[in-house]
Coordinates of C-alpha atoms and ligand atoms in Angstrom, one line a residue:
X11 CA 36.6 14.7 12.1
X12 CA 38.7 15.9 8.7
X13 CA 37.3 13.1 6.9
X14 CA 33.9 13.1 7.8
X15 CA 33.7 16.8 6.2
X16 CA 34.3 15.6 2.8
X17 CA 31.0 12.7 3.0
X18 CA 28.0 13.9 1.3
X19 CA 25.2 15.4 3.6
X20 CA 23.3 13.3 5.4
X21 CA 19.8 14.4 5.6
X22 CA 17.5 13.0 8.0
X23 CA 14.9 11.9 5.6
X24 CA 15.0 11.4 1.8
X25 CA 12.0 9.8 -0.1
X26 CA 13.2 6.9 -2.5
X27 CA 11.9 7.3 -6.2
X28 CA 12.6 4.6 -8.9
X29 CA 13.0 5.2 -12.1
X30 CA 10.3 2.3 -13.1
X31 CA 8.0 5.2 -11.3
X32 CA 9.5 8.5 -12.9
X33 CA 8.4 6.6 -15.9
X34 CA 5.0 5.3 -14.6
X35 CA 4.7 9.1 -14.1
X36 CA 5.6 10.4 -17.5
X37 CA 3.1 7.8 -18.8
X38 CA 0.6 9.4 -16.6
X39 CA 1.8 12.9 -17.8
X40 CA 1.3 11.6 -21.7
X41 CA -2.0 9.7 -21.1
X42 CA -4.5 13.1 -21.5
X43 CA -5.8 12.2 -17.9
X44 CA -3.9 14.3 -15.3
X45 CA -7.0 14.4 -12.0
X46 CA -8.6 11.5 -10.5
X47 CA -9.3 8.6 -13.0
X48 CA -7.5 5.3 -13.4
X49 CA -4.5 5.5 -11.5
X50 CA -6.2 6.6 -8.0
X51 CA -8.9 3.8 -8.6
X52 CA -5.9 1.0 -8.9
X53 CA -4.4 2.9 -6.0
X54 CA -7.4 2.9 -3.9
X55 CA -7.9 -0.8 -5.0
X56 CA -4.1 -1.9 -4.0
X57 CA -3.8 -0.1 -0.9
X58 CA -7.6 -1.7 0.0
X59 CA -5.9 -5.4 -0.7
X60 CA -2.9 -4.4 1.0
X61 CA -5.5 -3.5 3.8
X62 CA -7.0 -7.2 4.4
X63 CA -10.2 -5.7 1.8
X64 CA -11.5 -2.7 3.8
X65 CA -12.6 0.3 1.9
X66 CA -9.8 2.8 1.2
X67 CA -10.5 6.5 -0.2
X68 CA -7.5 8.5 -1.2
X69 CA -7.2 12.5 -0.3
X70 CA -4.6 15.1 -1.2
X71 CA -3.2 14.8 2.1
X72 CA -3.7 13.4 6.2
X73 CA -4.6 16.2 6.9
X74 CA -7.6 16.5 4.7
X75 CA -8.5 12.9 5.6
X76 CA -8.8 13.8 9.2
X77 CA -10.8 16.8 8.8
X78 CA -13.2 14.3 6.4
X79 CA -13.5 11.8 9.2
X80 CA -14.2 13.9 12.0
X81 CA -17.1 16.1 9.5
X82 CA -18.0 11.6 8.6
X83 CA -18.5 11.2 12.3
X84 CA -20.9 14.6 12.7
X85 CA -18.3 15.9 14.9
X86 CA -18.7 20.0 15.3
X87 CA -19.0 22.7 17.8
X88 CA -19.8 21.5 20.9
X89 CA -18.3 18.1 20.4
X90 CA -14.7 17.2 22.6
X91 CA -12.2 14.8 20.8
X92 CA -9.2 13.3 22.8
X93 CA -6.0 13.4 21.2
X94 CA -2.2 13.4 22.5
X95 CA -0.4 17.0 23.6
X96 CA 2.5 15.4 21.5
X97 CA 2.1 15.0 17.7
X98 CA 2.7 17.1 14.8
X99 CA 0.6 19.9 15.3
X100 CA -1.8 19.0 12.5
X101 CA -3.6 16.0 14.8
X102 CA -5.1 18.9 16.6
X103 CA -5.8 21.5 14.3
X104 CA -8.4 19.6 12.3
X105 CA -10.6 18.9 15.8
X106 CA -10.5 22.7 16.1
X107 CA -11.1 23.3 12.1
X108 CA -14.3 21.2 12.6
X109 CA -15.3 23.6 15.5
X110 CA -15.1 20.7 18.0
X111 CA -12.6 20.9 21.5
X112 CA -9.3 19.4 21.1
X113 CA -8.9 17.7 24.3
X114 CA -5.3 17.3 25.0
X115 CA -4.0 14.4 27.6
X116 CA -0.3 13.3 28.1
X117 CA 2.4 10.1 26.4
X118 CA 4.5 8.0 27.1
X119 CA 8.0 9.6 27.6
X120 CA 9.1 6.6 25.4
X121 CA 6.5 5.2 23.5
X122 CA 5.4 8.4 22.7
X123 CA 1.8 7.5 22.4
X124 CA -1.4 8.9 24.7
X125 CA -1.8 7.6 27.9
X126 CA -4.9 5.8 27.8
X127 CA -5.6 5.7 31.5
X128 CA -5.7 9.8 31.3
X129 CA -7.7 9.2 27.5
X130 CA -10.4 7.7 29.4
X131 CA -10.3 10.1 32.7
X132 CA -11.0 12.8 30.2
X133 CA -14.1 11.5 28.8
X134 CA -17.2 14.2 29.2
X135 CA -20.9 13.1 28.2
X136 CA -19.6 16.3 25.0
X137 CA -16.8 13.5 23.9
X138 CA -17.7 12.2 20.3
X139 CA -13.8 10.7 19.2
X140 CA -10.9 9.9 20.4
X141 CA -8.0 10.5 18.0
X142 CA -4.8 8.7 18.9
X143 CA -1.2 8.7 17.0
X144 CA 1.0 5.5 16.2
X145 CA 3.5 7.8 17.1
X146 CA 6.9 7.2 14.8
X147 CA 5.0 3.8 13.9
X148 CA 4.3 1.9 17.0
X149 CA 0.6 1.3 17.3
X150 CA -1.2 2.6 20.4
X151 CA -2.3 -0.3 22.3
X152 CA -5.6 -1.4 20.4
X153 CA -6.9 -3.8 22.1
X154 CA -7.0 -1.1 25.5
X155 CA -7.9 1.6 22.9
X156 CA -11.1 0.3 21.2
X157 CA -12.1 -1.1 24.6
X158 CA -12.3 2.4 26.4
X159 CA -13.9 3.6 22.8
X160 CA -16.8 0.8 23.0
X161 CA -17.1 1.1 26.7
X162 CA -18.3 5.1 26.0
X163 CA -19.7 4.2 22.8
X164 CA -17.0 6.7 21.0
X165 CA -15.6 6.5 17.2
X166 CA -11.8 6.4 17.0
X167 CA -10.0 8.6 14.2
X168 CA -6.4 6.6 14.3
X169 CA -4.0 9.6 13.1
X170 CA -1.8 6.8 10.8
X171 CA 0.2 9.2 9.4
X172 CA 3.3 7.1 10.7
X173 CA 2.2 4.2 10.6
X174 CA 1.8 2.9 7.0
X175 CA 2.9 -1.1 7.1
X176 CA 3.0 -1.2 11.0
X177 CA 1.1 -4.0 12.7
X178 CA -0.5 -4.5 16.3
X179 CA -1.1 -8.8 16.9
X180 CA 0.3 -9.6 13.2
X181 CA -2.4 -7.2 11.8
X182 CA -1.6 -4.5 10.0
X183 CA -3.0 -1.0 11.1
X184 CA -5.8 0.1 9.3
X185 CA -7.2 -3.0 8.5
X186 CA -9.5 -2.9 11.3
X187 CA -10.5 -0.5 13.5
X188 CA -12.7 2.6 12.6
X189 CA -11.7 5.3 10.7
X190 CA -7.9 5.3 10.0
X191 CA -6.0 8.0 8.5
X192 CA -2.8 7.3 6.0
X193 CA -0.1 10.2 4.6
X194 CA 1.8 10.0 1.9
X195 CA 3.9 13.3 2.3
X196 CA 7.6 12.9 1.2
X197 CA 8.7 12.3 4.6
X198 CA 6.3 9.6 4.9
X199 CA 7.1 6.0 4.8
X200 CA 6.0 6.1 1.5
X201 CA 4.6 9.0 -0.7
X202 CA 2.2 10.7 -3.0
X203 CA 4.1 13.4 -3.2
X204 CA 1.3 15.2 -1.1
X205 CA -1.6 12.6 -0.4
X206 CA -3.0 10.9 2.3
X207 CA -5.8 7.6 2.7
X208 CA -8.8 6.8 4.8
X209 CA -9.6 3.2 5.6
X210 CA -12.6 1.7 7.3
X211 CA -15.6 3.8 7.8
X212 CA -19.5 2.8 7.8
X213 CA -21.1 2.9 4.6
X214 CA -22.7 6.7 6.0
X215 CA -19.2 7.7 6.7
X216 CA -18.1 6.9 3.2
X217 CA -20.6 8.7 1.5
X218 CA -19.8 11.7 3.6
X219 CA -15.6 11.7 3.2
X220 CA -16.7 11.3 -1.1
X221 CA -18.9 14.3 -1.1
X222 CA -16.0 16.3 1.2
X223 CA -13.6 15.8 -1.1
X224 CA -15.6 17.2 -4.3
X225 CA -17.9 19.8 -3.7
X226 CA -20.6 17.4 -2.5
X227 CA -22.0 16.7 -5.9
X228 CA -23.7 13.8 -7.4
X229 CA -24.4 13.1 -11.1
X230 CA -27.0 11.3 -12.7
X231 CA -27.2 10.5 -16.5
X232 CA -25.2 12.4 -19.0
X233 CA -25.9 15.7 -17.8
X234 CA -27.7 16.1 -14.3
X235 CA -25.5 17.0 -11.1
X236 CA -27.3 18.5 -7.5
X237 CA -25.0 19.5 -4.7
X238 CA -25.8 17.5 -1.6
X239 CA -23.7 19.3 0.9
X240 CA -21.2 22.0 0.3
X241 CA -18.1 19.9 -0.3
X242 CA -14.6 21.0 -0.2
X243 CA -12.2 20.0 -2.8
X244 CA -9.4 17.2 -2.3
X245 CA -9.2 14.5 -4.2
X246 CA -6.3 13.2 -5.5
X247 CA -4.4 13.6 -8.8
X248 CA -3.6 10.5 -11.4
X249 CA -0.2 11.7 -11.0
X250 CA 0.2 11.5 -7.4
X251 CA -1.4 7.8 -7.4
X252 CA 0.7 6.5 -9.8
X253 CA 4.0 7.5 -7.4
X254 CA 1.8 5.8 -4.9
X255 CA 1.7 2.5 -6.8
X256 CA 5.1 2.4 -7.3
X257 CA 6.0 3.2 -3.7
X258 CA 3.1 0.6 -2.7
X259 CA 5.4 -2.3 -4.5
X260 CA 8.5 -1.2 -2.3
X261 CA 6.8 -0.6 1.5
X262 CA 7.9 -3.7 2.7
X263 CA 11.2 -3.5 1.7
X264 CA 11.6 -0.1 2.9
X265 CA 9.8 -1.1 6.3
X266 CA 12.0 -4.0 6.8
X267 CA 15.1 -1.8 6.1
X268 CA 14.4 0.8 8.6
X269 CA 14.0 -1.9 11.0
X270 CA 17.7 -2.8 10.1
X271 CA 19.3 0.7 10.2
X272 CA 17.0 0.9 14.0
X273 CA 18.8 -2.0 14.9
X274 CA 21.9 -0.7 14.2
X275 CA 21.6 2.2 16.6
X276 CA 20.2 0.1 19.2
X277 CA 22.9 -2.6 18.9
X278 CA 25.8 0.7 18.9
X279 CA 23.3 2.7 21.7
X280 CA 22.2 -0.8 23.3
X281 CA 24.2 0.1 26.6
X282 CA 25.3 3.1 27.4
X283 CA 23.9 6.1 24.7
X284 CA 24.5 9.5 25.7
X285 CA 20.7 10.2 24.8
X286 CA 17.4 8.6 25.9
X287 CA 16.5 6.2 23.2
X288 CA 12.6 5.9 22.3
X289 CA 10.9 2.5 22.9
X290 CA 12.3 -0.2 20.7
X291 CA 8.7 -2.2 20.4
X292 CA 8.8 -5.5 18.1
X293 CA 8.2 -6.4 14.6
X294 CA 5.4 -4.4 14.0
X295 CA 6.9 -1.3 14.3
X296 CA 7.6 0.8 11.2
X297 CA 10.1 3.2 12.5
X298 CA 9.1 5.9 10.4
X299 CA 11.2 8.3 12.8
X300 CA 14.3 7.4 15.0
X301 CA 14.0 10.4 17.6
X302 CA 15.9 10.4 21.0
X303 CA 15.5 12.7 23.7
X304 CA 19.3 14.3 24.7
X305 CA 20.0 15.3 27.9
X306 CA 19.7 18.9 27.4
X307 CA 20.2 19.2 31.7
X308 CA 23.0 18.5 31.9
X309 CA 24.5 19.8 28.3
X310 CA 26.5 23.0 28.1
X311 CA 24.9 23.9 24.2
X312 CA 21.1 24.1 23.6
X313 CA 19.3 22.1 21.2
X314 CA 19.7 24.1 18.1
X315 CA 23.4 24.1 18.9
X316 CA 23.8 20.5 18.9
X317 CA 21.7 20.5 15.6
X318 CA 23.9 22.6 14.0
X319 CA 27.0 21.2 15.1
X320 CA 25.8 18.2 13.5
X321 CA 24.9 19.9 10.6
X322 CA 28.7 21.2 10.8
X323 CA 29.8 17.7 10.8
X324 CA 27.2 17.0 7.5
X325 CA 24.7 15.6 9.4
X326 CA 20.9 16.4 9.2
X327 CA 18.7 16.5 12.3
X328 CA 14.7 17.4 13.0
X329 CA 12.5 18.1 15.3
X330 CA 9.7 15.8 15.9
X331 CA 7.8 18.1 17.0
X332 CA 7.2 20.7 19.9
X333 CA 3.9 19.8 22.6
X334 CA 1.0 20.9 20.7
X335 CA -0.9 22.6 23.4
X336 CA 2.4 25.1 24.3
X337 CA 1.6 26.6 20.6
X338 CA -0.1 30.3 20.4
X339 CA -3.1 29.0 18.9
X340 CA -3.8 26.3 21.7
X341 CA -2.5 28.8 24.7
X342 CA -6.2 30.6 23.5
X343 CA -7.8 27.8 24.1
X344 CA -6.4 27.8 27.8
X345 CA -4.2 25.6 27.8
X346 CA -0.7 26.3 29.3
X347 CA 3.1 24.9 30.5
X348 CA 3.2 22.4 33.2
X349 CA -0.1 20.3 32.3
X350 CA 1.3 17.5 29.7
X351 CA 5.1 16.8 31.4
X352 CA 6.1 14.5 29.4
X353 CA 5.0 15.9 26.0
X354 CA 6.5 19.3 27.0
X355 CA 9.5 17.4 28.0
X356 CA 9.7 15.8 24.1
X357 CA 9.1 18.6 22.6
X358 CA 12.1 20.3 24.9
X359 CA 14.1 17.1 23.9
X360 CA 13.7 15.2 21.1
X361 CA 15.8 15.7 18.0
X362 CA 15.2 13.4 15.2
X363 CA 18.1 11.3 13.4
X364 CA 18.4 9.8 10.0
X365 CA 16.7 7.0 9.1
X366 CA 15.4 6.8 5.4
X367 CA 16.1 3.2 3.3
X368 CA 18.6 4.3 0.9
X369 CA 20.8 4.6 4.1
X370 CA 24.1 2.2 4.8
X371 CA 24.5 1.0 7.8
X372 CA 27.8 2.4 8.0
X373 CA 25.9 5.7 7.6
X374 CA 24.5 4.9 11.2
X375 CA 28.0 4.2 12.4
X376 CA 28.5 8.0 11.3
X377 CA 26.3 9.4 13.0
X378 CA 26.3 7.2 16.2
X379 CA 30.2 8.7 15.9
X380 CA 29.6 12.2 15.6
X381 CA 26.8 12.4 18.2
X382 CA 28.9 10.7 21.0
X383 CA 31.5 13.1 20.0
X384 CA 29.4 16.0 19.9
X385 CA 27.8 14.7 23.0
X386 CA 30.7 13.7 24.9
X387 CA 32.1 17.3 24.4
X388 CA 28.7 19.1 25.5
X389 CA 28.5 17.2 28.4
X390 CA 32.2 17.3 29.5
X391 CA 32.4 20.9 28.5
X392 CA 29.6 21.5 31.4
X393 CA 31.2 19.5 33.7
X394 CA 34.2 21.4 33.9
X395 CA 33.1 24.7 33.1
Ligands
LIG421 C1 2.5 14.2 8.5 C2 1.5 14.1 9.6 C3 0.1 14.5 9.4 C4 -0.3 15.3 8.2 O1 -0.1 14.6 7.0 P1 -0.2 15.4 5.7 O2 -0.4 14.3 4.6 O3 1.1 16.2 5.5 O4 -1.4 16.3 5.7 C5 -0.8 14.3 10.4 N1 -0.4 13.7 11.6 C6 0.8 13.4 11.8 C7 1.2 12.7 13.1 C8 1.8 13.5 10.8 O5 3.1 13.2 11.1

């Protein structure tokens, strides 16, 4: 492996910045309007075409725009909101920031994405919202999802932070369905910098997420404002949008090259990988993660051996991300090991690869190499040892 010391590092994500936007951005920079103005309005506007027409407001991050949408649908203390054991950990934190019960239920080993049979078992005359993930960018089954959600006569918060350009049917997530939730953090599909997007939404519901995201004030006439609720603060910035806009331009390419460097690693993982690949889906998957489980049973090195082997060898890795429930905060709630198997198993197993588009497909080839190598020693050292 001499020669694969001297390639550059491959990291396992790396946003993709033109320089048409790096200009875009000093223009911003020179233009006297820094916070929300122009720029978030085209933004909004854009990423509502790119939508099918639905009604798009922009937030500083997902996050934020999940918190909004829950506080949108009058969810609060009391309330219960179903959402998947296995996300990153910020799914459940805004149920609990609202005061409402994060209600955890299982995935799919390989899709990743709740199990809607145990989504509906958990429903409780206190459940207000279900709040499922396109996990890595395959959408949830819809049609089964918004069934279960109109049977109990619940809103659904889709956590889209993955799935920005994915469709279910040929239609692209987000426009339809409720309330769905976009980030645009560097590791994203595409970025902000920090920022994130609602779509969809009642009329109510929209009035709500604009008085959330500044301090809940109204004005009238040249100089009257009232307060209407005591809104928070996160609307985005003219700068952030207009990295947005030039991003928007360059989703589908970078969609459909993902979808090439995925290919890749099935066609040289098709038969035989020495890890458990995730579900391949079809077209309208994003892939805005590539993350297999290893087979850390029968491996002689731990997981963050085997990452740092492959750092050794130049190679970045992730983890995407440990079960939710396991975590300190969640353990309070009563939750503990043993009740989500298969998102305990993830979190135990999963170790994310590269995949960002300015990757060669040779780069795949590299590190399809170096894991089989890495593997092939781990497992074989165990074998004999
Ligand atoms: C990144 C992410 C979020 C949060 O997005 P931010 O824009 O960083 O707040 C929420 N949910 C999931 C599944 C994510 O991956």
């Amino acid at each position: 492996m001499k020669t694969q010391a001297t390639l550059p590092f491959l990291p396992f994500t790396r946003p993709g910045i033109d320089e048409e936007t790096i200009a875009a951005v000093a223009e911003v920079l020179r233009s006297g309007w820094l916070a929300s103005g122009p720029k978030v309005a085209q933004l909004e506007a854009e990423l509502s075409a790119y939508l099918g027409g639905r009604s798009v407001r922009s937030q500083t991050s997902a996050t934020a725009g999940l918190e909004m949408a829950l506080q949108a649908c009058g969810i609060g203390p009391g309330d219960e909101v179903i959402t998947p054991a296995m996300s990153f950990v910020a799914t459940a934190n805004v149920i609990a920031r609202v005061g409402a019960r994060p209600v955890f239920v299982d995935v799919d080993l390989d899709s990743r994405n709740i199990d809607l049979a145990q989504a509906e078992a958990a429903i409780t005359p206190r459940t207000r919202a279900i709040m499922p993930v396109h996990f890595a960018g395959l959408p949830v089954d819809m049609d089964r999802l918004y069934a279960i959600a109109e049977r109990h006569q619940l809103r659904v918060i889709e956590d889209a932070a993955h799935a920005i350009g994915s469709t279910w049917r040929g239609r692209r997530i987000g426009s339809f369905g409720d309330l769905v939730c976009f980030s645009f953090h560097p590791n994203k599909n595409m970025t902000t910098i920090e920022g994130g997007a609602i779509s969809g939404g009642s009329p109510e519901e929209l009035r709500t997420i604009e008085l959330q995201r500044w301090h809940g004030q109204v004005k009238s006439g040249a100089d009257g404002f009232d307060t209407l609720i005591p809104g928070g603060k996160s609307n985005l910035s003219d700068v952030a949008a207009a990295v947005g806009l030039g991003q928007l331009k360059r989703l589908a390419d970078f969609n459909a090259r993902r979808r090439e460097l995925v290919a890749r690693y099935f066609e040289l993982w098709g038969r035989g990988a020495p890890l458990r690949l995730p579900e391949r889906g079809d077209a309208g998957h994003s892939w805005h993660l590539f993350a297999p489980l290893l087979p850390l049973g029968e491996m002689r090195i731990s997981r963050a051996q085997f990452i740092e082997t492959l750092r050794g060898h130049g190679i970045g890795a992730g983890v995407h991300y440990p079960a939710i429930h396991l975590f300190t905060a969640y353990r309070k709630l009563g939750y503990r090991d043993g009740q989500f198997p298969n998102a305990e198993r993830i979190g135990r197993e999963t170790v994310t690869l590269p995949l960002f588009p300015a990757m060669q497909l040779s780069d795949v080839d590299r590190v399809v190499r170096t894991v089989n190598e890495v593997l092939g020693a781990a497992v074989a050292g165990r074998a004999s040892a």
